[in-house]
């Protein structure tokens, strides 16, 4: 049905578009700029209009004009161009038709295998066509599946004008994986009534609730003197760092939490006796609990500083994004529309909170309600990533059906 879907996906995942958290440019990498230019050309070739690239925010946008006289909402479809912090050079996708439920050897030389013993989710794809890595890179289904599904849906609507739809706006953006891609998104220029990020996992995912998120940098100033004469003088920054981390709830970590349970996640620690730093992310679906988590870190710093005349422990925090449910629950049209579209296609919606965030988390708070729907991929951000062709086709079906339903 979508003759260019797989070919486009195989082409796009081979293009390296990894983002760079240390960069100060937008997009963070030149490879994303080059990919954006290619997307513009491809969008024009399939017949999209108002194809633009914004140098200020790195987004490619385009329009599919309405083909109905009905007064219908303008819908937006959004996906991101960048891939995650894992080897993304020389991606060599492998196609496995009619998957039999067994182990897939990704790389014989390296002994890398994709096994249902390690990944029971593979059992959901028996009989389907899987696209995997070669065991040396990620795949890039996150989120090039979303990009090609939007392409396929637009191409299908263009080639089948009997399917009535309203105006559709699409956007392909940078740097989602490093959490800054949507910071400069131009909601007014995009001019949609509501939108969807196509950036979820397995078939059926429909998400309109995300974490509240913040980053915390804990800076610790020690005092280093010769250990033989250190009594009453030395302040060991590393010991203070350990004490800070141990003062946090030991069970409130990613590896011990699920569903709506929040956490503190220690991403990195560096230091010596003289000075140390720790980087954390703080997550909670509940805004009040989120605020309490941030205050707890401040309180720990105050307690550790108490024995000293000067401030030894400093916590610098910055909020990253908030739970988009606060916005979307005020206007549930996009969720209800996606739910109905899936059910019309005999897909059971799997409505659950995201244990993470999407560009929609920020865009929703900019005034554009933007829930997230599935793109089909599994095992994101690593060598075991895969996607079923059938899942990408189903995602495309949903985008077409949402457009059709909105025009009724």
Coordinates of C-alpha atoms in Angstrom, one line a residue:
X1 CA 0.0 0.0 0.0
X2 CA 2.8 2.4 0.8
X3 CA 5.3 1.5 -1.9
X4 CA 8.0 4.0 -0.9
X5 CA 7.9 3.5 2.9
X6 CA 10.6 0.8 3.3
X7 CA 12.9 2.2 0.6
X8 CA 12.8 5.7 2.1
X9 CA 13.4 4.3 5.6
X10 CA 16.4 2.2 4.4
X11 CA 17.8 5.3 2.7
X12 CA 17.3 7.7 5.7
X13 CA 18.7 5.5 8.4
X14 CA 22.0 5.3 6.5
X15 CA 22.3 9.1 6.8
X16 CA 24.2 9.9 10.0
X17 CA 22.3 12.6 12.0
X18 CA 23.4 12.2 15.6
X19 CA 22.9 15.3 17.8
X20 CA 25.7 16.7 20.1
X21 CA 24.9 17.9 23.6
X22 CA 28.1 19.8 23.8
X23 CA 27.4 21.9 20.7
X24 CA 26.2 25.5 20.8
X25 CA 24.7 25.6 17.3
X26 CA 21.1 24.9 16.1
X27 CA 20.9 22.2 14.9
X28 CA 23.7 20.9 17.1
X29 CA 25.3 19.0 14.1
X30 CA 25.9 19.9 10.5
X31 CA 24.7 16.5 9.4
X32 CA 21.2 17.4 10.6
X33 CA 21.3 20.6 8.4
X34 CA 22.2 18.5 5.4
X35 CA 19.5 16.0 6.2
X36 CA 17.0 18.8 6.5
X37 CA 17.9 20.0 3.0
X38 CA 17.3 16.5 1.7
X39 CA 14.0 16.3 3.4
X40 CA 12.9 19.6 1.8
X41 CA 13.8 18.2 -1.7
X42 CA 11.9 15.0 -1.0
X43 CA 8.9 16.8 0.3
X44 CA 8.7 19.0 -2.8
X45 CA 9.0 15.9 -5.0
X46 CA 6.0 14.2 -3.5
X47 CA 3.9 17.4 -3.9
X48 CA 4.0 19.1 -0.5
X49 CA 3.6 22.9 -0.5
X50 CA 5.1 25.7 1.6
X51 CA 8.2 23.7 2.2
X52 CA 10.6 25.7 4.4
X53 CA 13.7 25.5 6.5
X54 CA 14.0 27.8 9.5
X55 CA 17.7 28.7 10.1
X56 CA 16.7 29.9 13.6
X57 CA 15.3 26.7 15.0
X58 CA 16.4 24.0 12.5
X59 CA 12.9 22.8 11.6
X60 CA 11.7 21.8 8.2
X61 CA 8.0 22.6 7.8
X62 CA 5.5 21.9 4.9
X63 CA 1.8 22.0 4.2
X64 CA -0.7 19.6 2.6
X65 CA -3.6 21.9 1.7
X66 CA -7.2 21.0 2.6
X67 CA -9.3 19.3 -0.1
X68 CA -12.6 19.8 1.7
X69 CA -14.9 22.8 2.1
X70 CA -15.8 21.7 5.6
X71 CA -14.5 23.7 8.5
X72 CA -12.1 21.3 10.1
X73 CA -9.1 21.7 12.4
X74 CA -5.6 22.1 11.1
X75 CA -3.6 19.1 12.2
X76 CA 0.2 18.9 12.7
X77 CA 2.4 15.9 12.4
X78 CA 5.9 16.2 14.0
X79 CA 9.0 13.9 14.0
X80 CA 12.7 14.5 14.8
X81 CA 15.7 14.2 12.6
X82 CA 18.4 13.4 15.1
X83 CA 19.5 10.0 16.6
X84 CA 20.7 9.2 20.1
X85 CA 24.1 9.0 21.7
X86 CA 25.2 5.7 20.3
X87 CA 27.3 4.9 17.2
X88 CA 25.3 6.1 14.2
X89 CA 28.0 6.0 11.5
X90 CA 27.7 3.5 8.7
X91 CA 24.3 2.2 9.7
X92 CA 23.8 -1.0 7.7
X93 CA 20.2 -2.1 8.1
X94 CA 19.3 -5.8 7.8
X95 CA 16.0 -7.1 6.6
X96 CA 14.6 -10.4 8.0
X97 CA 11.4 -11.5 6.3
X98 CA 8.8 -13.8 7.9
X99 CA 10.5 -13.7 11.3
X100 CA 10.3 -17.2 12.8
X101 CA 10.5 -16.4 16.5
X102 CA 14.1 -17.4 17.0
X103 CA 17.4 -15.8 17.6
X104 CA 18.7 -13.3 15.0
X105 CA 22.5 -13.1 14.4
X106 CA 23.2 -9.4 13.9
X107 CA 26.9 -9.7 13.6
X108 CA 28.5 -13.2 13.4
X109 CA 32.1 -11.9 13.7
X110 CA 31.3 -10.0 16.9
X111 CA 28.9 -12.6 18.3
X112 CA 26.1 -10.1 18.6
X113 CA 22.6 -11.7 18.7
X114 CA 19.1 -10.4 19.0
X115 CA 17.4 -13.0 21.1
X116 CA 13.8 -13.3 22.4
X117 CA 15.4 -14.6 25.6
X118 CA 16.8 -11.1 26.2
X119 CA 14.0 -9.3 24.4
X120 CA 10.7 -11.0 24.9
X121 CA 9.0 -8.3 22.9
X122 CA 10.3 -10.0 19.8
X123 CA 7.6 -12.7 20.2
X124 CA 5.1 -10.0 19.2
X125 CA 6.5 -10.0 15.7
X126 CA 6.5 -13.6 14.5
X127 CA 5.6 -13.8 10.8
X128 CA 6.5 -10.2 10.2
X129 CA 9.3 -8.5 8.4
X130 CA 11.9 -7.0 10.8
X131 CA 14.5 -4.4 10.1
X132 CA 17.5 -4.6 12.4
X133 CA 21.0 -3.3 12.8
X134 CA 24.2 -5.1 11.9
X135 CA 25.2 -5.2 15.6
X136 CA 27.6 -2.2 15.3
X137 CA 25.3 0.8 15.4
X138 CA 21.8 1.9 16.4
X139 CA 19.2 1.7 13.7
X140 CA 17.6 5.2 13.8
X141 CA 14.0 4.1 13.9
X142 CA 13.8 6.7 16.6
X143 CA 12.7 8.7 14.9
X144 CA 13.2 8.1 11.2
X145 CA 10.3 5.7 11.4
X146 CA 8.2 8.7 12.3
X147 CA 9.6 10.7 9.4
X148 CA 8.9 8.1 6.8
X149 CA 5.5 7.4 8.1
X150 CA 4.6 11.0 7.8
X151 CA 6.0 11.0 4.3
X152 CA 4.0 7.9 3.4
X153 CA 0.8 9.3 4.8
X154 CA 1.2 12.6 2.9
X155 CA 2.0 10.8 -0.3
X156 CA -1.0 8.6 0.1
X157 CA -3.3 11.5 0.6
X158 CA -1.9 13.4 -2.3
X159 CA -2.3 10.3 -4.6
X160 CA -5.8 9.6 -3.3
X161 CA -7.7 12.9 -3.4
X162 CA -11.0 11.0 -2.8
X163 CA -9.9 10.8 0.9
X164 CA -11.1 14.1 2.3
X165 CA -8.9 15.9 4.8
X166 CA -8.3 19.3 6.2
X167 CA -5.1 21.3 6.1
X168 CA -2.1 19.3 7.5
X169 CA 1.1 20.9 8.7
X170 CA 4.2 18.8 9.1
X171 CA 7.5 19.5 10.9
X172 CA 10.8 17.7 11.1
X173 CA 13.0 19.0 13.9
X174 CA 16.5 18.7 15.3
X175 CA 18.0 17.8 18.6
X176 CA 15.1 16.0 20.3
X177 CA 17.5 13.4 21.8
X178 CA 19.5 16.1 23.7
X179 CA 16.4 17.8 25.0
X180 CA 16.6 21.1 23.2
X181 CA 15.1 20.5 19.8
X182 CA 11.7 22.1 20.6
X183 CA 13.0 25.1 22.5
X184 CA 12.7 27.5 19.5
X185 CA 9.8 25.8 17.7
X186 CA 7.6 28.5 16.1
X187 CA 4.1 27.5 17.2
X188 CA 2.5 30.6 15.6
X189 CA 4.1 30.0 12.2
X190 CA 3.2 26.3 12.4
X191 CA -0.4 27.4 12.9
X192 CA -2.0 24.1 13.8
X193 CA -5.0 23.6 16.1
X194 CA -3.3 20.5 17.6
X195 CA -0.5 18.2 16.6
X196 CA 1.0 14.8 17.2
X197 CA 4.6 13.7 17.6
X198 CA 5.1 10.4 15.9
X199 CA 7.8 9.2 18.2
X200 CA 6.5 6.3 20.2
X201 CA 7.3 2.6 20.4
X202 CA 5.1 -0.4 19.6
X203 CA 1.8 -0.4 17.8
X204 CA -1.0 1.2 19.8
X205 CA 1.0 3.5 22.0
X206 CA -0.9 6.8 22.6
X207 CA 0.6 9.0 25.2
X208 CA -0.4 12.4 26.5
X209 CA 1.3 12.3 29.9
X210 CA 5.0 12.8 30.4
X211 CA 7.4 13.4 33.2
X212 CA 8.1 16.8 34.7
X213 CA 11.9 17.0 34.2
X214 CA 14.8 18.9 35.6
X215 CA 18.6 18.7 35.5
X216 CA 20.8 19.3 38.6
X217 CA 24.5 20.0 38.8
X218 CA 25.9 19.5 42.3
X219 CA 29.2 21.4 42.7
X220 CA 31.3 20.6 45.7
X221 CA 34.3 22.5 46.9
X222 CA 36.8 20.6 49.1
X223 CA 40.1 21.5 50.8
X224 CA 43.1 19.4 50.1
X225 CA 46.0 19.3 52.5
X226 CA 48.7 16.7 53.2
X227 CA 46.9 13.6 54.7
X228 CA 49.5 13.4 57.4
X229 CA 48.5 16.8 58.8
X230 CA 44.8 16.8 57.7
X231 CA 43.0 16.5 61.0
X232 CA 40.6 19.4 61.4
X233 CA 41.7 20.9 58.1
X234 CA 40.9 18.6 55.1
X235 CA 37.5 18.7 53.5
X236 CA 37.2 15.8 51.1
X237 CA 34.9 16.7 48.2
X238 CA 34.5 13.1 47.2
X239 CA 33.2 12.1 50.6
X240 CA 30.7 15.0 50.5
X241 CA 29.6 13.8 47.1
X242 CA 29.0 10.3 48.4
X243 CA 27.1 11.7 51.4
X244 CA 24.9 13.8 49.1
X245 CA 24.0 10.8 47.0
X246 CA 23.4 8.5 50.0
X247 CA 21.0 11.1 51.4
X248 CA 18.7 10.7 48.4
X249 CA 16.0 7.9 48.7
X250 CA 17.8 4.8 47.7
X251 CA 14.8 3.3 45.9
X252 CA 14.0 6.4 43.9
X253 CA 16.2 5.5 41.0
X254 CA 15.4 4.4 37.4
X255 CA 16.3 0.8 37.9
X256 CA 13.8 0.5 40.8
X257 CA 10.8 2.5 39.5
X258 CA 8.1 2.1 36.9
X259 CA 4.8 3.6 35.7
X260 CA 4.3 7.0 37.4
X261 CA 7.0 6.6 39.9
X262 CA 9.6 9.4 39.8
X263 CA 13.3 9.2 40.4
X264 CA 16.7 10.8 40.9
X265 CA 19.2 9.6 38.3
X266 CA 22.9 10.1 38.8
X267 CA 24.3 10.5 35.3
X268 CA 27.9 11.2 36.1
X269 CA 30.4 12.0 38.9
X270 CA 33.9 13.5 38.6
X271 CA 36.3 14.9 41.1
X272 CA 39.2 14.8 43.6
X273 CA 39.6 15.7 47.2
X274 CA 39.8 19.4 46.2
X275 CA 36.6 19.5 44.1
X276 CA 33.8 17.3 42.7
X277 CA 30.7 17.6 40.6
X278 CA 27.7 15.3 40.0
X279 CA 25.1 15.5 37.3
X280 CA 21.5 14.3 38.0
X281 CA 18.2 14.3 36.2
X282 CA 15.1 14.6 38.3
X283 CA 11.8 13.1 37.1
X284 CA 8.2 12.9 38.3
X285 CA 4.8 12.8 36.7
X286 CA 3.2 14.6 39.6
X287 CA 4.1 18.3 39.7
X288 CA 3.9 18.6 43.5
X289 CA 6.2 15.6 44.0
X290 CA 8.5 17.0 41.3
X291 CA 8.8 20.3 43.3
X292 CA 9.4 18.3 46.5
X293 CA 12.2 16.3 44.8
X294 CA 14.0 19.5 43.8
X295 CA 13.6 20.9 47.3
X296 CA 15.0 17.7 48.8
X297 CA 18.2 18.2 46.9
X298 CA 18.4 21.8 48.1
X299 CA 17.8 20.7 51.7
X300 CA 20.5 18.1 51.5
X301 CA 23.0 20.7 50.4
X302 CA 21.9 23.0 53.3
X303 CA 22.4 20.1 55.8
X304 CA 25.9 19.2 54.4
X305 CA 26.9 22.8 54.5
X306 CA 25.9 23.3 58.1
X307 CA 29.3 22.2 59.7
X308 CA 31.3 24.7 57.5
X309 CA 31.7 28.4 57.7
X310 CA 31.4 28.7 53.9
X311 CA 29.2 27.0 51.3
X312 CA 30.8 23.8 50.2
X313 CA 27.9 22.1 48.4
X314 CA 26.0 24.0 45.7
X315 CA 23.1 22.7 43.7
X316 CA 22.3 24.4 40.3
X317 CA 19.0 23.3 38.8
X318 CA 17.2 23.9 35.6
X319 CA 13.8 22.7 34.6
X320 CA 13.7 20.8 31.2
X321 CA 10.1 20.2 30.5
X322 CA 6.8 19.6 32.2
X323 CA 4.0 17.0 32.1
X324 CA 2.1 17.8 29.0
X325 CA -1.1 16.3 30.5
X326 CA -1.6 19.6 32.3
X327 CA -2.2 21.2 28.9
X328 CA -3.8 18.4 26.9
X329 CA -6.4 17.4 29.4
X330 CA -8.0 20.8 28.9
X331 CA -8.6 19.9 25.2
X332 CA -8.8 16.1 24.7
X333 CA -9.7 16.4 21.0
X334 CA -6.4 15.1 19.7
X335 CA -6.3 12.2 22.1
X336 CA -9.9 11.2 21.3
X337 CA -9.3 11.5 17.6
X338 CA -6.3 9.3 17.7
X339 CA -8.1 6.8 19.9
X340 CA -11.0 6.6 17.5
X341 CA -8.6 6.3 14.5
X342 CA -6.8 3.3 16.1
X343 CA -10.1 1.6 17.0
X344 CA -11.4 2.0 13.5
X345 CA -8.3 0.2 12.3
X346 CA -8.7 -2.6 14.9
X347 CA -5.7 -1.3 16.9
X348 CA -6.2 -1.3 20.7
X349 CA -4.9 2.0 22.0
X350 CA -2.3 1.6 24.7
X351 CA -2.8 4.8 26.7
X352 CA 0.0 5.2 29.3
X353 CA 2.3 7.8 30.7
X354 CA 5.7 8.3 29.0
X355 CA 8.6 7.6 31.2
X356 CA 10.5 10.3 29.5
X357 CA 9.6 13.3 27.4
X358 CA 9.0 14.2 23.7
X359 CA 9.1 17.4 21.8
X360 CA 5.4 17.5 22.5
X361 CA 6.2 18.0 26.2
X362 CA 7.5 21.4 25.4
X363 CA 5.4 22.2 22.4
X364 CA 2.2 21.6 24.4
X365 CA 3.2 24.3 26.9
X366 CA 3.8 26.6 24.0
X367 CA 0.1 26.5 23.3
X368 CA -0.1 23.6 20.8
X369 CA -1.5 20.4 22.4
X370 CA 0.7 17.6 21.1
X371 CA 0.3 14.0 22.3
X372 CA 2.5 11.3 21.1
X373 CA 1.6 8.2 19.0
X374 CA 3.5 5.1 18.1
X375 CA 6.1 4.9 15.3
X376 CA 6.7 1.2 15.8
X377 CA 10.3 0.8 16.8
X378 CA 11.6 -1.3 19.6
X379 CA 14.8 -1.3 21.8
X380 CA 15.7 2.3 20.9
X381 CA 19.2 3.8 21.3
X382 CA 21.4 0.8 20.8
X383 CA 22.6 -2.1 18.7
X384 CA 19.5 -4.1 19.4
X385 CA 17.0 -1.6 17.9
X386 CA 14.6 -3.0 15.4
X387 CA 11.3 -2.1 13.7
X388 CA 8.7 -4.2 11.9
X389 CA 7.6 -3.1 8.4
X390 CA 4.1 -3.9 9.4
X391 CA 4.3 -1.6 12.4
X392 CA 5.4 1.3 10.2
X393 CA 2.5 0.6 7.9
X394 CA 0.1 0.6 10.8
X395 CA 1.4 3.9 12.0
X396 CA 0.9 5.3 8.5
X397 CA -2.7 4.0 8.5
X398 CA -3.3 5.9 11.8
X399 CA -2.1 9.2 10.4
X400 CA -4.3 8.8 7.3
X401 CA -7.3 7.8 9.4
X402 CA -6.8 10.8 11.8
X403 CA -6.8 13.1 8.8
X404 CA -9.9 11.5 7.4
X405 CA -11.8 11.5 10.6
X406 CA -11.0 15.1 11.4
X407 CA -12.6 16.1 8.0
X408 CA -15.9 14.4 8.7

